[in-house]
Short mmCIF file of C-alpha atoms in Angstrom, two decimals:
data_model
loop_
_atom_site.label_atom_id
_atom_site.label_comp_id
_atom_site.label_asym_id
_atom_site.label_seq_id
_atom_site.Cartn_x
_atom_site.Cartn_y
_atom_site.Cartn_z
CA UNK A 52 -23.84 44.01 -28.38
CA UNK A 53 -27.50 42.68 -29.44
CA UNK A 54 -27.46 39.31 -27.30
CA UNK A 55 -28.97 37.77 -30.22
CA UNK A 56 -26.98 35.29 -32.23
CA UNK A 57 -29.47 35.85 -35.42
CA UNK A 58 -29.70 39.35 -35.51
CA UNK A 59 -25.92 39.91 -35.12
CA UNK A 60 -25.38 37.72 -38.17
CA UNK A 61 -27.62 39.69 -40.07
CA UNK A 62 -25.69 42.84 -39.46
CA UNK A 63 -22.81 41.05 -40.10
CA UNK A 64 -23.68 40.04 -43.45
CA UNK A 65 -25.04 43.26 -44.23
CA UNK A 66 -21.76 45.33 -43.35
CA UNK A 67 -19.42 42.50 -45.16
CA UNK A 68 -22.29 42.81 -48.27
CA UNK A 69 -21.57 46.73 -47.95
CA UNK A 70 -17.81 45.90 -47.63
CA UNK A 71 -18.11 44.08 -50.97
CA UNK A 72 -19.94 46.62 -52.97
CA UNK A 73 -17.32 49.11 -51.84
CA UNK A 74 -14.09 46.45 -52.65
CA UNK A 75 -16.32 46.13 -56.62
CA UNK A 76 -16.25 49.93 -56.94
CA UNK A 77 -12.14 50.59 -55.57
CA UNK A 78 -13.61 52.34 -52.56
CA UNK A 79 -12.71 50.43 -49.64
CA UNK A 80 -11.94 52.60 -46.37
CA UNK A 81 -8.54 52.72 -45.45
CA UNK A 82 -9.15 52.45 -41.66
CA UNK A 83 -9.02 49.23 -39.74
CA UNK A 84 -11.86 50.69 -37.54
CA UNK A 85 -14.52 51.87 -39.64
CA UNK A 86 -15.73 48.40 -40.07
CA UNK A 87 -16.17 48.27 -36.28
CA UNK A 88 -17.60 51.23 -36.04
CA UNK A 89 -19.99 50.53 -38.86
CA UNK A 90 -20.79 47.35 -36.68
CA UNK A 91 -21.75 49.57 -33.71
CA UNK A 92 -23.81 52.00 -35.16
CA UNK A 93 -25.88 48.95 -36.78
CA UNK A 94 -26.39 47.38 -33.77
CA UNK A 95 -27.05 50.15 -31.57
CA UNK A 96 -29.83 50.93 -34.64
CA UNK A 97 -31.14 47.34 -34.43
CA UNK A 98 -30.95 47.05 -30.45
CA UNK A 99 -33.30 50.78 -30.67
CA UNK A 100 -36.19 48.91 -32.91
CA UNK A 101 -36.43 46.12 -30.30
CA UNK A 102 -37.27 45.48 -26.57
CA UNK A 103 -35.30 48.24 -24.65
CA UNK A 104 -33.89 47.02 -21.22
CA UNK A 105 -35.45 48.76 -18.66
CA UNK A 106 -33.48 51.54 -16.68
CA UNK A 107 -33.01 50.00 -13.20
CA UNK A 108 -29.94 51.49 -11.06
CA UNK A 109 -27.90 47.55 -10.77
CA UNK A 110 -26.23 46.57 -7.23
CA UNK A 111 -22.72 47.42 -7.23
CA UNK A 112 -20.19 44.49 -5.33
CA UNK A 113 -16.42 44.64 -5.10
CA UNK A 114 -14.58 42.42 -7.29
CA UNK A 115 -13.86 38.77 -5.55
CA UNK A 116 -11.47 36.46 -5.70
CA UNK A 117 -13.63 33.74 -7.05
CA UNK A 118 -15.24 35.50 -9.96
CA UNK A 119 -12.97 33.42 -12.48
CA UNK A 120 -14.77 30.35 -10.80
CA UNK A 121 -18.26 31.81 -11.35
CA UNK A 122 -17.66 33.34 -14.63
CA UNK A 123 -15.99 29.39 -15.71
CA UNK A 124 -20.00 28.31 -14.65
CA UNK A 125 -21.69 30.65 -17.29
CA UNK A 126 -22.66 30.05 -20.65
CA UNK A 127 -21.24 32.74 -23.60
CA UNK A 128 -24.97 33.66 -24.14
CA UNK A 129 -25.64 34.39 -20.98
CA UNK A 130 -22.46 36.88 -20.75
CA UNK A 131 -23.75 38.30 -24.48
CA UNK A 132 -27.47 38.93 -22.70
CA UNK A 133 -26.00 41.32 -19.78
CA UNK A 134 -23.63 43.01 -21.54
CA UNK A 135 -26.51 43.57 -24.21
CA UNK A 136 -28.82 44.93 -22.02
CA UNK A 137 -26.70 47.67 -20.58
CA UNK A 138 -26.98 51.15 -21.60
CA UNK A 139 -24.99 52.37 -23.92
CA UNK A 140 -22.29 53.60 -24.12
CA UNK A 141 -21.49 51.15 -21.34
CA UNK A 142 -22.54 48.39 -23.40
CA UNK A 143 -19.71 49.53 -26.37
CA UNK A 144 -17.32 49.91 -23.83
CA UNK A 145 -17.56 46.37 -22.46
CA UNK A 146 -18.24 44.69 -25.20
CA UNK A 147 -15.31 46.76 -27.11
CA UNK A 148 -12.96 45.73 -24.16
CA UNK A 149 -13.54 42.13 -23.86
CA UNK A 150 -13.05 41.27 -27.22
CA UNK A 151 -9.48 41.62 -26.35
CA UNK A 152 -8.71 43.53 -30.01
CA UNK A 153 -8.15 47.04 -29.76
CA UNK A 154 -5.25 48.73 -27.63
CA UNK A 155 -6.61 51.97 -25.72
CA UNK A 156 -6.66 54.69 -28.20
CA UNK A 157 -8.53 52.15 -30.80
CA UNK A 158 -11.04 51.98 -27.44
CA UNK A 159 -11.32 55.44 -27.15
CA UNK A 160 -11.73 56.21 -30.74
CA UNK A 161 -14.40 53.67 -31.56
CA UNK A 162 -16.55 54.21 -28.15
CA UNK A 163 -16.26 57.76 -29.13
CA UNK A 164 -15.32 58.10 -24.69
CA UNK A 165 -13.35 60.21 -23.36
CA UNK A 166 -10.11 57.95 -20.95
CA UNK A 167 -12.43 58.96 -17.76
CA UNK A 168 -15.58 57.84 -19.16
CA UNK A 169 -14.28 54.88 -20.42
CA UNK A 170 -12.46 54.01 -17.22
CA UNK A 171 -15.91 54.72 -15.32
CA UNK A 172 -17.96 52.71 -17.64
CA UNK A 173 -15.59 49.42 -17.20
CA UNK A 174 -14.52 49.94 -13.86
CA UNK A 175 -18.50 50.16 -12.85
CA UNK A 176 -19.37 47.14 -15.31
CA UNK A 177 -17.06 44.86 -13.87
CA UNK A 178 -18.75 45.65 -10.01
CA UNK A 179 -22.29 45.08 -11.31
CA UNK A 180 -20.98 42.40 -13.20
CA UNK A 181 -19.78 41.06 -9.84
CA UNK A 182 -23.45 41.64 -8.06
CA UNK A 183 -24.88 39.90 -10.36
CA UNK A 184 -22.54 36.92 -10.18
CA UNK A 185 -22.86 36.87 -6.77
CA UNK A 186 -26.68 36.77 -7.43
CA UNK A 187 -26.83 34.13 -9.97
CA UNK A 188 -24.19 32.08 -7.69
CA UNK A 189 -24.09 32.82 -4.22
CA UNK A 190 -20.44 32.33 -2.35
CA UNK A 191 -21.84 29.40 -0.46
CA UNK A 192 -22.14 27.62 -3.80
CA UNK A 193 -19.31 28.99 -5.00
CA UNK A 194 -16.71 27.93 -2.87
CA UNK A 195 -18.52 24.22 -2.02
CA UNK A 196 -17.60 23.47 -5.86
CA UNK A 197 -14.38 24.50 -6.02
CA UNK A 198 -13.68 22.43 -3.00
CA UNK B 296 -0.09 44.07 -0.93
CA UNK B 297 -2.43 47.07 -0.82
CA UNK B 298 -3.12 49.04 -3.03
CA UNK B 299 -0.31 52.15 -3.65
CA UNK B 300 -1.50 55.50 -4.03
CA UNK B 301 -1.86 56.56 -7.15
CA UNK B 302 -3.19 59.75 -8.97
CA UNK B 303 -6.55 60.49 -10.24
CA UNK B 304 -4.87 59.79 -13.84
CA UNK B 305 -3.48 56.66 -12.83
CA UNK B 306 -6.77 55.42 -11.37
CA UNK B 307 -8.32 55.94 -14.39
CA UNK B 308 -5.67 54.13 -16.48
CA UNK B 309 -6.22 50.53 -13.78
CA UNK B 310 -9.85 50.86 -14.27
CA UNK B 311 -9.14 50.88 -18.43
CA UNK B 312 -5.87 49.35 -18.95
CA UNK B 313 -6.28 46.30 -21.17
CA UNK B 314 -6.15 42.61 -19.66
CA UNK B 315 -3.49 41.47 -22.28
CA UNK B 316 -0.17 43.33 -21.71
CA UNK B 317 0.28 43.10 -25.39
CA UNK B 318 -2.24 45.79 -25.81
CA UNK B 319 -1.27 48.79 -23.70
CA UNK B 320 0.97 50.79 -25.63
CA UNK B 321 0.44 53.88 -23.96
CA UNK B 322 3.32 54.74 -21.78
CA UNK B 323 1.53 56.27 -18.78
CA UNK B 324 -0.60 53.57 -18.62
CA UNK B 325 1.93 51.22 -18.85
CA UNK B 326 3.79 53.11 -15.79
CA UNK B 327 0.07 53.42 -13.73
CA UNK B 328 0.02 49.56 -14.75
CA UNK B 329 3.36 48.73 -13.52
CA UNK B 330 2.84 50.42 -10.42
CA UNK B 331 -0.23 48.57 -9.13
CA UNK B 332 0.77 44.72 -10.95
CA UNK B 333 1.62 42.93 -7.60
CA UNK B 334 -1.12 44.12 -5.66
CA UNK B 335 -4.64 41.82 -4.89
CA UNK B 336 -7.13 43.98 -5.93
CA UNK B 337 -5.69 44.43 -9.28
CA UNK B 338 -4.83 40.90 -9.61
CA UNK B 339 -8.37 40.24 -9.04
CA UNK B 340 -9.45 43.09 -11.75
CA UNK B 341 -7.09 41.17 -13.61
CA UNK B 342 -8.43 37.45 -13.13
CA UNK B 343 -11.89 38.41 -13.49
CA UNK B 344 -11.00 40.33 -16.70
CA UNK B 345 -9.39 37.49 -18.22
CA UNK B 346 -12.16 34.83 -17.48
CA UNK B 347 -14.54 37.32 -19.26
CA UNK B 348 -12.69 37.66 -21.96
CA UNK B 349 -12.18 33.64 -22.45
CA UNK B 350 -15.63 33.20 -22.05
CA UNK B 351 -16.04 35.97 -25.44
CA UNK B 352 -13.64 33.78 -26.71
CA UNK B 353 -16.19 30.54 -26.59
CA UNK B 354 -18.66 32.20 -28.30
CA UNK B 355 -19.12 30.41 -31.15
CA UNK B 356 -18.65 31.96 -34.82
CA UNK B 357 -20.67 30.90 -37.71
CA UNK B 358 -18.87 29.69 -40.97
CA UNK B 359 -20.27 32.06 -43.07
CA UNK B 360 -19.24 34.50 -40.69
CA UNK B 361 -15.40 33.14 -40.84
CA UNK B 362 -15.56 32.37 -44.66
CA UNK B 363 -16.46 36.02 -45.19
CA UNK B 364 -13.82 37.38 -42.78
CA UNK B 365 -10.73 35.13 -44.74
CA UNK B 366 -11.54 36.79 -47.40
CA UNK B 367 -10.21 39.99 -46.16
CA UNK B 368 -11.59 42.10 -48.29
CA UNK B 369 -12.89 45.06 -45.84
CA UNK B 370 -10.27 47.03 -45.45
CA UNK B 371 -7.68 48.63 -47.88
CA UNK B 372 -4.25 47.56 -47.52
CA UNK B 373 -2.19 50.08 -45.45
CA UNK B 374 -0.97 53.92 -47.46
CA UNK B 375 1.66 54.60 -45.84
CA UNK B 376 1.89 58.75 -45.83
CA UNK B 377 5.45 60.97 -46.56
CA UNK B 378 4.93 62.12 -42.91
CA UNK B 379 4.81 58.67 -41.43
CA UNK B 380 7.78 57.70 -43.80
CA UNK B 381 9.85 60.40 -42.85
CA UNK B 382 8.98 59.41 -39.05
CA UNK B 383 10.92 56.04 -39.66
CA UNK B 384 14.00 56.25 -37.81
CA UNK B 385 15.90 54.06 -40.56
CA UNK B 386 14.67 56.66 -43.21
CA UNK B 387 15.81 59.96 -40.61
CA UNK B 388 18.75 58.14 -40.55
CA UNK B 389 19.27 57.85 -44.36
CA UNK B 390 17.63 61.14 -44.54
CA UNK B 391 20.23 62.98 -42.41
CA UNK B 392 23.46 60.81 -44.02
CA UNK B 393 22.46 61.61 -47.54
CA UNK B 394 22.01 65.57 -46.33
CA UNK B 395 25.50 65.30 -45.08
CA UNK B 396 27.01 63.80 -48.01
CA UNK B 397 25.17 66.46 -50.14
CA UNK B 398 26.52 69.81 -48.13
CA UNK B 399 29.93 67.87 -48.57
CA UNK B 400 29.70 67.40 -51.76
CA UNK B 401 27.87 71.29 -52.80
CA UNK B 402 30.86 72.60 -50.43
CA UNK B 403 33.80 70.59 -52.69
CA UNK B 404 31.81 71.81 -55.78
CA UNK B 405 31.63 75.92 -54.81
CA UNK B 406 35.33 74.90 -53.64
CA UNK B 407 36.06 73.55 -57.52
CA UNK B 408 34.26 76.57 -58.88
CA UNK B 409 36.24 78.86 -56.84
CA UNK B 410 39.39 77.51 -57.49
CA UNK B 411 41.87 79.23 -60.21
CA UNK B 412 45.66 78.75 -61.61
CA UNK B 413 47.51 80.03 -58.66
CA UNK B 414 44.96 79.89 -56.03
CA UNK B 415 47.47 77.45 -53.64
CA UNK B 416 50.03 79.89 -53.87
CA UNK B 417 47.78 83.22 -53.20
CA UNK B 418 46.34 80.52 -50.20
CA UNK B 419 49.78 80.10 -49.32
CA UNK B 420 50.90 83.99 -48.97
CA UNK B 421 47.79 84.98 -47.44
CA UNK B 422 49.67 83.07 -44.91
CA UNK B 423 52.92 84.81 -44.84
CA UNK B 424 50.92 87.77 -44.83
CA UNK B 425 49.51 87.26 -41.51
CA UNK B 426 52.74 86.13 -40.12
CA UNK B 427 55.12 89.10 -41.77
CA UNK B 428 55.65 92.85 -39.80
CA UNK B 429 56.26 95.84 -41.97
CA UNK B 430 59.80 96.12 -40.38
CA UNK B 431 60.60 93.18 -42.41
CA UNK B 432 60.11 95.12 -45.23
CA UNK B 433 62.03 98.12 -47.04
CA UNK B 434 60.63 101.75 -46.49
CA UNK B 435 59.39 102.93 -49.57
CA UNK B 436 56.39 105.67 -49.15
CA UNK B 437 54.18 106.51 -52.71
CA UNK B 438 51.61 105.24 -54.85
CA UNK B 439 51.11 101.54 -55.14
CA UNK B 440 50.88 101.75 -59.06
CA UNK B 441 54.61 103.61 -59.48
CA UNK B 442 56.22 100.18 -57.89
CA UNK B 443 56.05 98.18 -61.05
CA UNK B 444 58.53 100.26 -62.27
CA UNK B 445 60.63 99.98 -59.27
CA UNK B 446 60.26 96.52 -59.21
CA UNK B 447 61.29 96.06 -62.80
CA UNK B 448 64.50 98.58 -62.67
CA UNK B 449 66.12 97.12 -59.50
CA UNK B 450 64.75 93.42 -59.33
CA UNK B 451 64.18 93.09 -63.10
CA UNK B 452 60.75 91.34 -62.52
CA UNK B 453 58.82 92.35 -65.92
CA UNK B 454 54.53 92.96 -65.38
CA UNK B 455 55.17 93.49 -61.80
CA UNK B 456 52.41 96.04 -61.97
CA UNK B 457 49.72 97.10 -59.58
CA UNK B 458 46.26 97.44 -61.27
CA UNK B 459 44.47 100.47 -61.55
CA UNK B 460 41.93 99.53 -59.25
CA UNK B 461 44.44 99.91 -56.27
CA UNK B 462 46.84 102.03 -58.10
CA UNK B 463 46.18 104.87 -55.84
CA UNK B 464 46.80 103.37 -52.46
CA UNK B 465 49.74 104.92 -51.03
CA UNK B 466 52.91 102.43 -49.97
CA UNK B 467 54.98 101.80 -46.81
CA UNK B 468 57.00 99.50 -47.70
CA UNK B 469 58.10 96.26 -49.79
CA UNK B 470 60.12 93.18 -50.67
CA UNK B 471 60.99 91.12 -52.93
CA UNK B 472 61.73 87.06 -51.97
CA UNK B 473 61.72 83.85 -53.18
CA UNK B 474 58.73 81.47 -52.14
CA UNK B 475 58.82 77.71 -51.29
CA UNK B 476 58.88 76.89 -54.82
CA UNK B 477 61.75 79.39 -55.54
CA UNK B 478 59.31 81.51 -57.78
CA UNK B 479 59.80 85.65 -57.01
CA UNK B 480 57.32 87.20 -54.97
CA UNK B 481 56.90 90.70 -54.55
CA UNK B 482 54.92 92.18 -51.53
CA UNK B 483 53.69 95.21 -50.65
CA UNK B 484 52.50 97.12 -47.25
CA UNK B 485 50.36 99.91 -47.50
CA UNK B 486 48.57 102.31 -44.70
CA UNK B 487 45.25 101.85 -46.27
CA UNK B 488 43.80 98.90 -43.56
CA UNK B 489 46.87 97.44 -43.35
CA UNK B 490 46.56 96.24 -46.82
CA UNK B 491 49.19 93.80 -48.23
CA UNK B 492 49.73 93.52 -51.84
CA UNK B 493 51.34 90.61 -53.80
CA UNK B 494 52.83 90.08 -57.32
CA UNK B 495 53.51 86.50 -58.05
CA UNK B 496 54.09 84.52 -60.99
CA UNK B 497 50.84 82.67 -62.91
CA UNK B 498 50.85 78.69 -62.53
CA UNK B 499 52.09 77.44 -65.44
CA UNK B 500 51.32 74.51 -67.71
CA UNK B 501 53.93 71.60 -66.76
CA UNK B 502 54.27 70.57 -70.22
CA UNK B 503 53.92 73.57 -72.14
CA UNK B 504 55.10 75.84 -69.75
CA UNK B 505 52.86 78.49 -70.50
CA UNK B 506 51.08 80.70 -67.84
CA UNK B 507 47.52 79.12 -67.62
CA UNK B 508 45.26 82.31 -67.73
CA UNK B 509 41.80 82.95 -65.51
CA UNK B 510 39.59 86.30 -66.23
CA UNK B 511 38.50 88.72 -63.83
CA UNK B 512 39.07 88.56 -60.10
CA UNK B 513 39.33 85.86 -57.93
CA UNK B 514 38.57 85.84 -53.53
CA UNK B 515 40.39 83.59 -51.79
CA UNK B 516 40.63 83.18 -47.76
CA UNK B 517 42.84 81.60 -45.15
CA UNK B 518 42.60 81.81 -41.70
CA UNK B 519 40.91 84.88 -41.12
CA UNK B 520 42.48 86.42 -43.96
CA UNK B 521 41.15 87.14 -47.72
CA UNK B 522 42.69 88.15 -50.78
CA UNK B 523 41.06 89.28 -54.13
CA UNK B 524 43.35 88.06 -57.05
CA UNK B 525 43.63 88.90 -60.85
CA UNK B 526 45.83 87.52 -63.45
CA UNK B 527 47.43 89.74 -66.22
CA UNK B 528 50.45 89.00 -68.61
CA UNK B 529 51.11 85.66 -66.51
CA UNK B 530 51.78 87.39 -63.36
CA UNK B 531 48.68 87.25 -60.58
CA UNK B 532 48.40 90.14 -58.47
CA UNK B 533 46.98 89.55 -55.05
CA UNK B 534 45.74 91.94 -52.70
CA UNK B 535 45.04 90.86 -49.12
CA UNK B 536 43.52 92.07 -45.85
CA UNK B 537 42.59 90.75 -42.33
CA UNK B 538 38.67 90.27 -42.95
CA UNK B 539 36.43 89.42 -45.62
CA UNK B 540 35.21 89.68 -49.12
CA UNK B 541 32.71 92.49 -48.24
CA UNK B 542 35.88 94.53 -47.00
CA UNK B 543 37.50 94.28 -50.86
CA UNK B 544 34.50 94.46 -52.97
CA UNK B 545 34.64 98.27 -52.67
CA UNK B 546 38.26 98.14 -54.53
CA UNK B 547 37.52 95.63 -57.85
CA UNK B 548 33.59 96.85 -58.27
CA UNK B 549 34.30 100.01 -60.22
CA UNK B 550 37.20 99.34 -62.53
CA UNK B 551 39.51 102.05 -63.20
CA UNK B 552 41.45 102.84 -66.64
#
């Protein structure tokens, strides 16, 4: 969500410090979610008091064949950089689904989307995703390596 | 293969559906799902997903970060609610069983507090009253309440009386016989709703031998019949119609002298 390592610690401690506090006084929630959702609002908070990504309109590419190969190639920071510098909601919704923890309802209730806005938000993330892939490594290179 | 068609709902459930079957629990998007899993563009929706998501899954967490999160201490434990209890097939099942068993067992208890000395054999001729014709019977036209005499000068059958309360109704015939249990039964047709009347000895005590008493009047049904019976000097009278209890109420609510 942030694409910084540092910063998302520091929310992290804060919520679990939070979490504590609540645990001392009996008052923990009793939703699985609201500790996610906590997260979310603090980092949407944090990413709004730093740099803001500028609004550019991103290339749009069908989804290839190869993308596991390029997507193999990048580095977890890099991946935590673009999804952090898309707009939200987009950026919940990607980040939400890739963590591979919450069935669709969970998505839909922590995202706060609707199933059509969700489904537009991922389903046009994973084709910019793809231009940008294809940007960072062209097919040429692509396919030479796997050979 | 290409890609089938699919509705605008459907479309929307691809673009969203989670990359690890094990999360899709929604059953329309498991049937959108389904319908598109062999094809190649959703195979390659698919791939790419999954390489994202194993590339999340490098990211590497912090120890403090995993020390705090063994703790588990962010989230209650679990309340489970009456309504999500009661959802619990295992508990609708219990739920339903013990229900059943508890009509069952009300029913056997208003049975038990129903029941009376002599209510198997007023059962019993409520039966031969739906089975018996007047011409079975001998003529004899007047009031109800002058038989007890009759039935005591010619049969000898002592307390044979009809009680006040449907001493009035006027007679078109009667009998006298012996029952299964060779006890002497008197019965009685009358015009009024084709009214029968019975006289019957009480039960008796099997080691005493005396007639085991019961106050006030008692209903009793079979098949489609009723009868309202009282007991009086160890001899029950029963009177007995085709229909209900509503149909005699009008007969035992005012007592007459």
């Amino acid at each position: 969500m942030l694409g910084d390592a540092g910063k998302a610690q520091e929310i992290f401690q804060a919520i679990m410090h939070d979490a504590a506090l609540r645990a001392a006084e009996g008052e923990l929630p009793n939703d699985r979610l609201s500790i996610f959702r906590d997260a979310r609002y603090r980092c949407l908070g944090a990413s709004e008091a730093g740099l803001q990504a500028e609004a550019i309109e991103l290339e749009e590419h069908e989804i290839d064949s190869s993308a596991p190969v390029q997507i193999a190639k990048l580095e977890p920071a890099q991946l935590a950089v673009w999804i952090s510098a898309a707009p939200d909601p987009q950026r919940t919704a990607l980040a939400l689904f890739y963590l591979d923890e919450f069935d669709h309802e969970e998505l839909l209730a922590l995202s706060e989307l609707k199933t059509a806005e969700l489904a537009n938000l991922i389903g046009n993330g994973r084709q910019e995703f793809q231009a940008w892939l294809n940007a960072t490594f062209p097919r040429e290179q692509a396919f030479e390596e796997q050979a | 293969m290409k890609m089938p068609r699919l509705s605008r709902r459907q479309r929307m459930f691809v673009q969203c559906a989670p990359f690890n079957e094990e999360r899709i629990r929604d059953r329309a998007m498991r049937a959108a799902v389904f319908r598109v899993h062999k094809t190649d563009e959703f195979a390659n929706q698919r791939e790419f997903d999954r390489a994202v998501a194993a590339l999340v899954q490098t990211v590497p967490i912090p120890e403090g970060v995993t020390a705090w999160l063994s703790k588990g201490i962010y989230v209650a434990a679990p309340k489970r609610t009456w309504k999500q209890a009661l959802r619990n097939p295992a508990v609708l099942a219990i739920g339903i069983a013990v229900s059943v068993i508890a009509a069952i067992f009300v029913m056997k208890l208003i049975e038990r507090m129903n029941e009376f000395p002599g209510g198997t054999t007023a059962r019993r001729l409520l039966t031969v009253a739906s089975s018996v014709h007047s011409l079975m019977l001998d003529p004899v036209k007047t009031d109800a309440g002058a038989l007890g005499d009759y039935f005591f000068m010619k049969h000898r059958l002592p307390h044979y009386d009809v009680p006040p309360e449907f001493a009035d109704l006027r007679t078109l015939g009667c009998r006298v016989f012996d029952d299964e249990e060779g006890q002497r039964v008197a019965q009685i047709w009358l015009i009024e709703k084709h009214m029968q009347f019975f006289i019957f000895p009480a039960e008796r005590d099997l080691k005493t031998g005396a007639a085991r008493h019961f106050s006030g009047w008692r209903y009793v049904d079979q098949y489609r019949w009723t009868g309202v019976v009282q007991e009086r000097n160890g001899v029950c009278f029963m009177a007995a119609l085709r229909g209900s209890e509503k149909d005699l109420a009008p007969y035992i609510s005012k007592p007459k002298d």
